[in-house]
């Protein structure tokens, strides 16, 4: 397998989050083996509410994470390694997250909605039954509303897996109404100047399609929303997974360029 060398994988996790495997160096070595010249580690930032050890690193591990990622650069001069993080959005912890992010010189922050306002984790397989009980449409609606709020804070550079509620294959009943919600979220993303990612993990989940869906991606392109690529790797072998296919998806959606996060430069898609 090869990946387009100009496409960096900016969504890579580490063991610290409690649900990923492999040494940090192995993720980097995989990216190098694929020919990448830039990548970013973006593990889950600790959460101030609804936290469990299997969800994100603990607060006391954050300094070590920053040091570990930064120290990779000296060891692997052949690739530029950015220090990123994937932060959850909760309205009630906006200020604490802002302060926490401000304590470290992160190169970028992926903002992700994995939880509804009451802390319900709709992407966790243990919650599949409750998704149906709560109503799939209600979950889509609230997740898009939270994405719109999240980007309004200005804390995030990239929106992670925009249409995550589809993970287990759940489709909206009222597709037209949910599409309106998605487009409202995209309008907020565009207004905030935030990027979206093509997250290839969706191809490895029951839904069997990347996030976001092709139609949403086309809307994002039409709005001029910058695009990054991420594997959401939780194991070293998934770094760069399906990036060739992701580039095809981006091109079909109308994208001609991708956002390089090291200098916020626009780079032509291969
Ligand atoms: Zn994760
Ligand atoms: Zn995520
Ligand atoms: Fe995630
Ligand atoms: Fe992730």
PDB file of N, CA and C in Angstrom, residues 25-104:
ATOM      1  N   UNK A  25       6.214   5.335  18.931  1.00  0.00           N
ATOM      2  CA  UNK A  25       7.200   5.303  17.841  1.00  0.00           C
ATOM      3  C   UNK A  25       6.702   4.467  16.670  1.00  0.00           C
ATOM      4  N   UNK A  26       5.940   3.426  16.951  1.00  0.00           N
ATOM      5  CA  UNK A  26       5.457   2.552  15.884  1.00  0.00           C
ATOM      6  C   UNK A  26       4.488   3.289  14.952  1.00  0.00           C
ATOM      7  N   UNK A  27       3.720   4.227  15.507  1.00  0.00           N
ATOM      8  CA  UNK A  27       2.818   5.027  14.670  1.00  0.00           C
ATOM      9  C   UNK A  27       3.628   5.919  13.720  1.00  0.00           C
ATOM     10  N   UNK A  28       4.677   6.493  14.273  1.00  0.00           N
ATOM     11  CA  UNK A  28       5.524   7.373  13.455  1.00  0.00           C
ATOM     12  C   UNK A  28       6.242   6.556  12.386  1.00  0.00           C
ATOM     13  N   UNK A  29       6.763   5.405  12.774  1.00  0.00           N
ATOM     14  CA  UNK A  29       7.498   4.583  11.817  1.00  0.00           C
ATOM     15  C   UNK A  29       6.581   4.098  10.692  1.00  0.00           C
ATOM     16  N   UNK A  30       5.344   3.866  11.009  1.00  0.00           N
ATOM     17  CA  UNK A  30       4.382   3.493   9.977  1.00  0.00           C
ATOM     18  C   UNK A  30       4.190   4.646   8.981  1.00  0.00           C
ATOM     19  N   UNK A  31       4.055   5.843   9.500  1.00  0.00           N
ATOM     20  CA  UNK A  31       3.886   7.008   8.618  1.00  0.00           C
ATOM     21  C   UNK A  31       5.109   7.186   7.726  1.00  0.00           C
ATOM     22  N   UNK A  32       6.284   7.009   8.295  1.00  0.00           N
ATOM     23  CA  UNK A  32       7.519   7.138   7.517  1.00  0.00           C
ATOM     24  C   UNK A  32       7.570   6.053   6.441  1.00  0.00           C
ATOM     25  N   UNK A  33       7.202   4.851   6.817  1.00  0.00           N
ATOM     26  CA  UNK A  33       7.216   3.738   5.857  1.00  0.00           C
ATOM     27  C   UNK A  33       6.270   4.007   4.688  1.00  0.00           C
ATOM     28  N   UNK A  34       5.198   4.746   4.957  1.00  0.00           N
ATOM     29  CA  UNK A  34       4.238   5.077   3.902  1.00  0.00           C
ATOM     30  C   UNK A  34       4.697   6.265   3.058  1.00  0.00           C
ATOM     31  N   UNK A  35       5.775   6.891   3.475  1.00  0.00           N
ATOM     32  CA  UNK A  35       6.310   8.009   2.694  1.00  0.00           C
ATOM     33  C   UNK A  35       5.794   9.373   3.116  1.00  0.00           C
ATOM     34  N   UNK A  36       5.101   9.434   4.246  1.00  0.00           N
ATOM     35  CA  UNK A  36       4.598  10.745   4.688  1.00  0.00           C
ATOM     36  C   UNK A  36       5.751  11.633   5.116  1.00  0.00           C
ATOM     37  N   UNK A  37       5.605  12.921   4.836  1.00  0.00           N
ATOM     38  CA  UNK A  37       6.622  13.890   5.256  1.00  0.00           C
ATOM     39  C   UNK A  37       6.124  14.742   6.421  1.00  0.00           C
ATOM     40  N   UNK A  38       4.860  14.578   6.754  1.00  0.00           N
ATOM     41  CA  UNK A  38       4.285  15.317   7.874  1.00  0.00           C
ATOM     42  C   UNK A  38       3.154  14.477   8.463  1.00  0.00           C
ATOM     43  N   UNK A  39       3.017  14.536   9.778  1.00  0.00           N
ATOM     44  CA  UNK A  39       1.910  13.850  10.441  1.00  0.00           C
ATOM     45  C   UNK A  39       1.621  14.592  11.745  1.00  0.00           C
ATOM     46  N   UNK A  40       0.526  14.250  12.363  1.00  0.00           N
ATOM     47  CA  UNK A  40       0.225  14.832  13.658  1.00  0.00           C
ATOM     48  C   UNK A  40      -0.338  13.784  14.588  1.00  0.00           C
ATOM     49  N   UNK A  41       0.118  13.819  15.814  1.00  0.00           N
ATOM     50  CA  UNK A  41      -0.471  12.971  16.847  1.00  0.00           C
ATOM     51  C   UNK A  41      -1.579  13.787  17.501  1.00  0.00           C
ATOM     52  N   UNK A  42      -2.735  13.188  17.662  1.00  0.00           N
ATOM     53  CA  UNK A  42      -3.880  13.912  18.242  1.00  0.00           C
ATOM     54  C   UNK A  42      -4.648  12.965  19.157  1.00  0.00           C
ATOM     55  N   UNK A  43      -4.067  12.726  20.323  1.00  0.00           N
ATOM     56  CA  UNK A  43      -4.757  11.825  21.250  1.00  0.00           C
ATOM     57  C   UNK A  43      -5.854  12.583  21.989  1.00  0.00           C
ATOM     58  N   UNK A  44      -6.704  11.805  22.654  1.00  0.00           N
ATOM     59  CA  UNK A  44      -7.856  12.394  23.337  1.00  0.00           C
ATOM     60  C   UNK A  44      -7.430  13.224  24.547  1.00  0.00           C
ATOM     61  N   UNK A  45      -7.809  14.486  24.531  1.00  0.00           N
ATOM     62  CA  UNK A  45      -7.552  15.391  25.657  1.00  0.00           C
ATOM     63  C   UNK A  45      -8.388  14.935  26.858  1.00  0.00           C
ATOM     64  N   UNK A  46      -7.846  15.047  28.062  1.00  0.00           N
ATOM     65  CA  UNK A  46      -8.664  14.710  29.239  1.00  0.00           C
ATOM     66  C   UNK A  46      -9.952  15.537  29.263  1.00  0.00           C
ATOM     67  N   UNK A  47     -10.993  14.932  29.838  1.00  0.00           N
ATOM     68  CA  UNK A  47     -12.295  15.591  29.942  1.00  0.00           C
ATOM     69  C   UNK A  47     -12.564  15.982  31.392  1.00  0.00           C
ATOM     70  N   UNK A  48     -13.195  17.127  31.575  1.00  0.00           N
ATOM     71  CA  UNK A  48     -13.513  17.599  32.931  1.00  0.00           C
ATOM     72  C   UNK A  48     -14.820  17.030  33.452  1.00  0.00           C
ATOM     73  N   UNK A  49     -15.618  16.467  32.555  1.00  0.00           N
ATOM     74  CA  UNK A  49     -16.884  15.858  32.959  1.00  0.00           C
ATOM     75  C   UNK A  49     -17.037  14.527  32.228  1.00  0.00           C
ATOM     76  N   UNK A  50     -17.792  13.620  32.837  1.00  0.00           N
ATOM     77  CA  UNK A  50     -18.116  12.324  32.218  1.00  0.00           C
ATOM     78  C   UNK A  50     -16.879  11.497  31.897  1.00  0.00           C
ATOM     79  N   UNK A  51     -15.784  11.746  32.597  1.00  0.00           N
ATOM     80  CA  UNK A  51     -14.527  11.075  32.259  1.00  0.00           C
ATOM     81  C   UNK A  51     -14.483   9.637  32.791  1.00  0.00           C
ATOM     82  N   UNK A  52     -13.899   8.761  31.965  1.00  0.00           N
ATOM     83  CA  UNK A  52     -13.577   7.399  32.395  1.00  0.00           C
ATOM     84  C   UNK A  52     -12.187   7.094  31.847  1.00  0.00           C
ATOM     85  N   UNK A  53     -11.430   6.229  32.546  1.00  0.00           N
ATOM     86  CA  UNK A  53     -10.052   5.949  32.100  1.00  0.00           C
ATOM     87  C   UNK A  53      -9.964   5.336  30.707  1.00  0.00           C
ATOM     88  N   UNK A  54     -11.038   4.711  30.234  1.00  0.00           N
ATOM     89  CA  UNK A  54     -10.986   4.091  28.910  1.00  0.00           C
ATOM     90  C   UNK A  54     -11.303   5.086  27.799  1.00  0.00           C
ATOM     91  N   UNK A  55     -11.579   6.337  28.142  1.00  0.00           N
ATOM     92  CA  UNK A  55     -11.980   7.326  27.134  1.00  0.00           C
ATOM     93  C   UNK A  55     -10.834   8.221  26.688  1.00  0.00           C
ATOM     94  N   UNK A  56     -10.106   8.747  27.654  1.00  0.00           N
ATOM     95  CA  UNK A  56      -9.017   9.680  27.340  1.00  0.00           C
ATOM     96  C   UNK A  56      -7.886   9.481  28.345  1.00  0.00           C
ATOM     97  N   UNK A  57      -6.752  10.082  28.043  1.00  0.00           N
ATOM     98  CA  UNK A  57      -5.677  10.103  29.030  1.00  0.00           C
ATOM     99  C   UNK A  57      -6.176  10.827  30.285  1.00  0.00           C
ATOM    100  N   UNK A  58      -5.521  10.544  31.399  1.00  0.00           N
ATOM    101  CA  UNK A  58      -5.858  11.239  32.635  1.00  0.00           C
ATOM    102  C   UNK A  58      -5.182  12.608  32.647  1.00  0.00           C
ATOM    103  N   UNK A  59      -5.734  13.504  33.431  1.00  0.00           N
ATOM    104  CA  UNK A  59      -5.188  14.864  33.477  1.00  0.00           C
ATOM    105  C   UNK A  59      -3.693  14.856  33.793  1.00  0.00           C
ATOM    106  N   UNK A  60      -3.298  13.958  34.690  1.00  0.00           N
ATOM    107  CA  UNK A  60      -1.881  13.959  35.090  1.00  0.00           C
ATOM    108  C   UNK A  60      -0.964  13.354  34.029  1.00  0.00           C
ATOM    109  N   UNK A  61      -1.544  12.838  32.956  1.00  0.00           N
ATOM    110  CA  UNK A  61      -0.721  12.291  31.868  1.00  0.00           C
ATOM    111  C   UNK A  61      -0.467  13.298  30.751  1.00  0.00           C
ATOM    112  N   UNK A  62      -1.123  14.436  30.814  1.00  0.00           N
ATOM    113  CA  UNK A  62      -1.059  15.366  29.680  1.00  0.00           C
ATOM    114  C   UNK A  62       0.347  15.923  29.456  1.00  0.00           C
ATOM    115  N   UNK A  63       1.011  16.307  30.527  1.00  0.00           N
ATOM    116  CA  UNK A  63       2.370  16.842  30.356  1.00  0.00           C
ATOM    117  C   UNK A  63       3.294  15.807  29.721  1.00  0.00           C
ATOM    118  N   UNK A  64       3.153  14.559  30.156  1.00  0.00           N
ATOM    119  CA  UNK A  64       3.977  13.495  29.597  1.00  0.00           C
ATOM    120  C   UNK A  64       3.689  13.253  28.127  1.00  0.00           C
ATOM    121  N   UNK A  65       2.430  13.387  27.759  1.00  0.00           N
ATOM    122  CA  UNK A  65       2.028  13.252  26.350  1.00  0.00           C
ATOM    123  C   UNK A  65       2.721  14.327  25.497  1.00  0.00           C
ATOM    124  N   UNK A  66       2.646  15.548  25.961  1.00  0.00           N
ATOM    125  CA  UNK A  66       3.249  16.667  25.226  1.00  0.00           C
ATOM    126  C   UNK A  66       4.752  16.433  25.064  1.00  0.00           C
ATOM    127  N   UNK A  67       5.397  16.036  26.138  1.00  0.00           N
ATOM    128  CA  UNK A  67       6.849  15.788  26.095  1.00  0.00           C
ATOM    129  C   UNK A  67       7.179  14.637  25.155  1.00  0.00           C
ATOM    130  N   UNK A  68       6.386  13.580  25.232  1.00  0.00           N
ATOM    131  CA  UNK A  68       6.659  12.396  24.405  1.00  0.00           C
ATOM    132  C   UNK A  68       6.512  12.717  22.925  1.00  0.00           C
ATOM    133  N   UNK A  69       5.476  13.450  22.567  1.00  0.00           N
ATOM    134  CA  UNK A  69       5.270  13.780  21.153  1.00  0.00           C
ATOM    135  C   UNK A  69       6.363  14.736  20.673  1.00  0.00           C
ATOM    136  N   UNK A  70       6.671  15.724  21.461  1.00  0.00           N
ATOM    137  CA  UNK A  70       7.706  16.682  21.058  1.00  0.00           C
ATOM    138  C   UNK A  70       9.068  16.008  20.904  1.00  0.00           C
ATOM    139  N   UNK A  71       9.342  15.027  21.754  1.00  0.00           N
ATOM    140  CA  UNK A  71      10.660  14.389  21.714  1.00  0.00           C
ATOM    141  C   UNK A  71      10.826  13.510  20.466  1.00  0.00           C
ATOM    142  N   UNK A  72       9.721  13.192  19.795  1.00  0.00           N
ATOM    143  CA  UNK A  72       9.822  12.369  18.584  1.00  0.00           C
ATOM    144  C   UNK A  72      10.566  13.091  17.466  1.00  0.00           C
ATOM    145  N   UNK A  73      10.465  14.395  17.457  1.00  0.00           N
ATOM    146  CA  UNK A  73      11.022  15.159  16.338  1.00  0.00           C
ATOM    147  C   UNK A  73      12.526  14.972  16.215  1.00  0.00           C
ATOM    148  N   UNK A  74      13.213  14.919  17.345  1.00  0.00           N
ATOM    149  CA  UNK A  74      14.669  14.738  17.301  1.00  0.00           C
ATOM    150  C   UNK A  74      15.009  13.332  16.817  1.00  0.00           C
ATOM    151  N   UNK A  75      14.158  12.384  17.184  1.00  0.00           N
ATOM    152  CA  UNK A  75      14.429  10.987  16.839  1.00  0.00           C
ATOM    153  C   UNK A  75      14.103  10.680  15.379  1.00  0.00           C
ATOM    154  N   UNK A  76      13.137  11.379  14.818  1.00  0.00           N
ATOM    155  CA  UNK A  76      12.697  11.109  13.435  1.00  0.00           C
ATOM    156  C   UNK A  76      12.760  12.382  12.589  1.00  0.00           C
ATOM    157  N   UNK A  77      13.960  12.818  12.239  1.00  0.00           N
ATOM    158  CA  UNK A  77      14.073  14.071  11.480  1.00  0.00           C
ATOM    159  C   UNK A  77      13.493  13.981  10.068  1.00  0.00           C
ATOM    160  N   UNK A  78      13.225  12.771   9.594  1.00  0.00           N
ATOM    161  CA  UNK A  78      12.728  12.625   8.220  1.00  0.00           C
ATOM    162  C   UNK A  78      11.245  12.960   8.072  1.00  0.00           C
ATOM    163  N   UNK A  79      10.571  13.195   9.179  1.00  0.00           N
ATOM    164  CA  UNK A  79       9.144  13.544   9.101  1.00  0.00           C
ATOM    165  C   UNK A  79       8.858  14.663  10.096  1.00  0.00           C
ATOM    166  N   UNK A  80       8.005  15.599   9.705  1.00  0.00           N
ATOM    167  CA  UNK A  80       7.598  16.661  10.627  1.00  0.00           C
ATOM    168  C   UNK A  80       6.438  16.116  11.456  1.00  0.00           C
ATOM    169  N   UNK A  81       6.599  16.135  12.751  1.00  0.00           N
ATOM    170  CA  UNK A  81       5.585  15.562  13.649  1.00  0.00           C
ATOM    171  C   UNK A  81       4.952  16.675  14.461  1.00  0.00           C
ATOM    172  N   UNK A  82       3.674  16.894  14.225  1.00  0.00           N
ATOM    173  CA  UNK A  82       2.967  17.961  14.923  1.00  0.00           C
ATOM    174  C   UNK A  82       2.344  17.440  16.216  1.00  0.00           C
ATOM    175  N   UNK A  83       2.239  18.346  17.160  1.00  0.00           N
ATOM    176  CA  UNK A  83       1.584  18.040  18.432  1.00  0.00           C
ATOM    177  C   UNK A  83       0.141  18.520  18.348  1.00  0.00           C
ATOM    178  N   UNK A  84      -0.748  17.558  18.225  1.00  0.00           N
ATOM    179  CA  UNK A  84      -2.163  17.883  18.198  1.00  0.00           C
ATOM    180  C   UNK A  84      -2.877  17.237  19.363  1.00  0.00           C
ATOM    181  N   UNK A  85      -4.171  17.433  19.386  1.00  0.00           N
ATOM    182  CA  UNK A  85      -4.985  16.795  20.414  1.00  0.00           C
ATOM    183  C   UNK A  85      -6.415  16.746  19.876  1.00  0.00           C
ATOM    184  N   UNK A  86      -7.164  15.743  20.294  1.00  0.00           N
ATOM    185  CA  UNK A  86      -8.589  15.655  19.953  1.00  0.00           C
ATOM    186  C   UNK A  86      -9.376  15.981  21.213  1.00  0.00           C
ATOM    187  N   UNK A  87     -10.068  17.100  21.180  1.00  0.00           N
ATOM    188  CA  UNK A  87     -10.765  17.570  22.375  1.00  0.00           C
ATOM    189  C   UNK A  87     -12.266  17.386  22.219  1.00  0.00           C
ATOM    190  N   UNK A  88     -12.896  16.874  23.261  1.00  0.00           N
ATOM    191  CA  UNK A  88     -14.351  16.768  23.284  1.00  0.00           C
ATOM    192  C   UNK A  88     -14.956  18.124  23.587  1.00  0.00           C
ATOM    193  N   UNK A  89     -16.173  18.319  23.118  1.00  0.00           N
ATOM    194  CA  UNK A  89     -16.859  19.570  23.397  1.00  0.00           C
ATOM    195  C   UNK A  89     -17.993  19.349  24.388  1.00  0.00           C
ATOM    196  N   UNK A  90     -17.946  20.091  25.473  1.00  0.00           N
ATOM    197  CA  UNK A  90     -19.061  20.160  26.427  1.00  0.00           C
ATOM    198  C   UNK A  90     -19.288  21.632  26.730  1.00  0.00           C
ATOM    199  N   UNK A  91     -20.518  22.077  26.581  1.00  0.00           N
ATOM    200  CA  UNK A  91     -20.793  23.504  26.768  1.00  0.00           C
ATOM    201  C   UNK A  91     -20.328  23.982  28.141  1.00  0.00           C
ATOM    202  N   UNK A  92     -20.524  23.130  29.163  1.00  0.00           N
ATOM    203  CA  UNK A  92     -20.240  23.606  30.517  1.00  0.00           C
ATOM    204  C   UNK A  92     -18.749  23.635  30.850  1.00  0.00           C
ATOM    205  N   UNK A  93     -17.907  23.104  29.970  1.00  0.00           N
ATOM    206  CA  UNK A  93     -16.470  23.118  30.285  1.00  0.00           C
ATOM    207  C   UNK A  93     -15.656  23.918  29.267  1.00  0.00           C
ATOM    208  N   UNK A  94     -16.342  24.739  28.480  1.00  0.00           N
ATOM    209  CA  UNK A  94     -15.630  25.520  27.461  1.00  0.00           C
ATOM    210  C   UNK A  94     -14.433  26.274  28.038  1.00  0.00           C
ATOM    211  N   UNK A  95     -14.644  26.952  29.164  1.00  0.00           N
ATOM    212  CA  UNK A  95     -13.575  27.791  29.703  1.00  0.00           C
ATOM    213  C   UNK A  95     -12.427  26.956  30.238  1.00  0.00           C
ATOM    214  N   UNK A  96     -12.772  25.855  30.910  1.00  0.00           N
ATOM    215  CA  UNK A  96     -11.698  25.007  31.436  1.00  0.00           C
ATOM    216  C   UNK A  96     -10.893  24.378  30.308  1.00  0.00           C
ATOM    217  N   UNK A  97     -11.565  23.988  29.233  1.00  0.00           N
ATOM    218  CA  UNK A  97     -10.845  23.424  28.082  1.00  0.00           C
ATOM    219  C   UNK A  97      -9.962  24.496  27.439  1.00  0.00           C
ATOM    220  N   UNK A  98     -10.504  25.696  27.336  1.00  0.00           N
ATOM    221  CA  UNK A  98      -9.702  26.796  26.768  1.00  0.00           C
ATOM    222  C   UNK A  98      -8.439  27.004  27.597  1.00  0.00           C
ATOM    223  N   UNK A  99      -8.597  27.000  28.923  1.00  0.00           N
ATOM    224  CA  UNK A  99      -7.430  27.187  29.793  1.00  0.00           C
ATOM    225  C   UNK A  99      -6.442  26.037  29.622  1.00  0.00           C
ATOM    226  N   UNK A 100      -6.965  24.821  29.588  1.00  0.00           N
ATOM    227  CA  UNK A 100      -6.097  23.647  29.473  1.00  0.00           C
ATOM    228  C   UNK A 100      -5.322  23.669  28.143  1.00  0.00           C
ATOM    229  N   UNK A 101      -6.034  23.990  27.068  1.00  0.00           N
ATOM    230  CA  UNK A 101      -5.364  24.054  25.764  1.00  0.00           C
ATOM    231  C   UNK A 101      -4.297  25.150  25.769  1.00  0.00           C
ATOM    232  N   UNK A 102      -4.587  26.226  26.478  1.00  0.00           N
ATOM    233  CA  UNK A 102      -3.658  27.341  26.530  1.00  0.00           C
ATOM    234  C   UNK A 102      -2.387  27.050  27.304  1.00  0.00           C
ATOM    235  N   UNK A 103      -2.428  25.999  28.104  1.00  0.00           N
ATOM    236  CA  UNK A 103      -1.241  25.657  28.905  1.00  0.00           C
ATOM    237  C   UNK A 103      -0.180  24.934  28.093  1.00  0.00           C
ATOM    238  N   UNK A 104      -0.538  24.520  26.884  1.00  0.00           N
ATOM    239  CA  UNK A 104       0.413  23.765  26.051  1.00  0.00           C
ATOM    240  C   UNK A 104       0.441  24.367  24.662  1.00  0.00           C
TER     241      UNK A 104
END
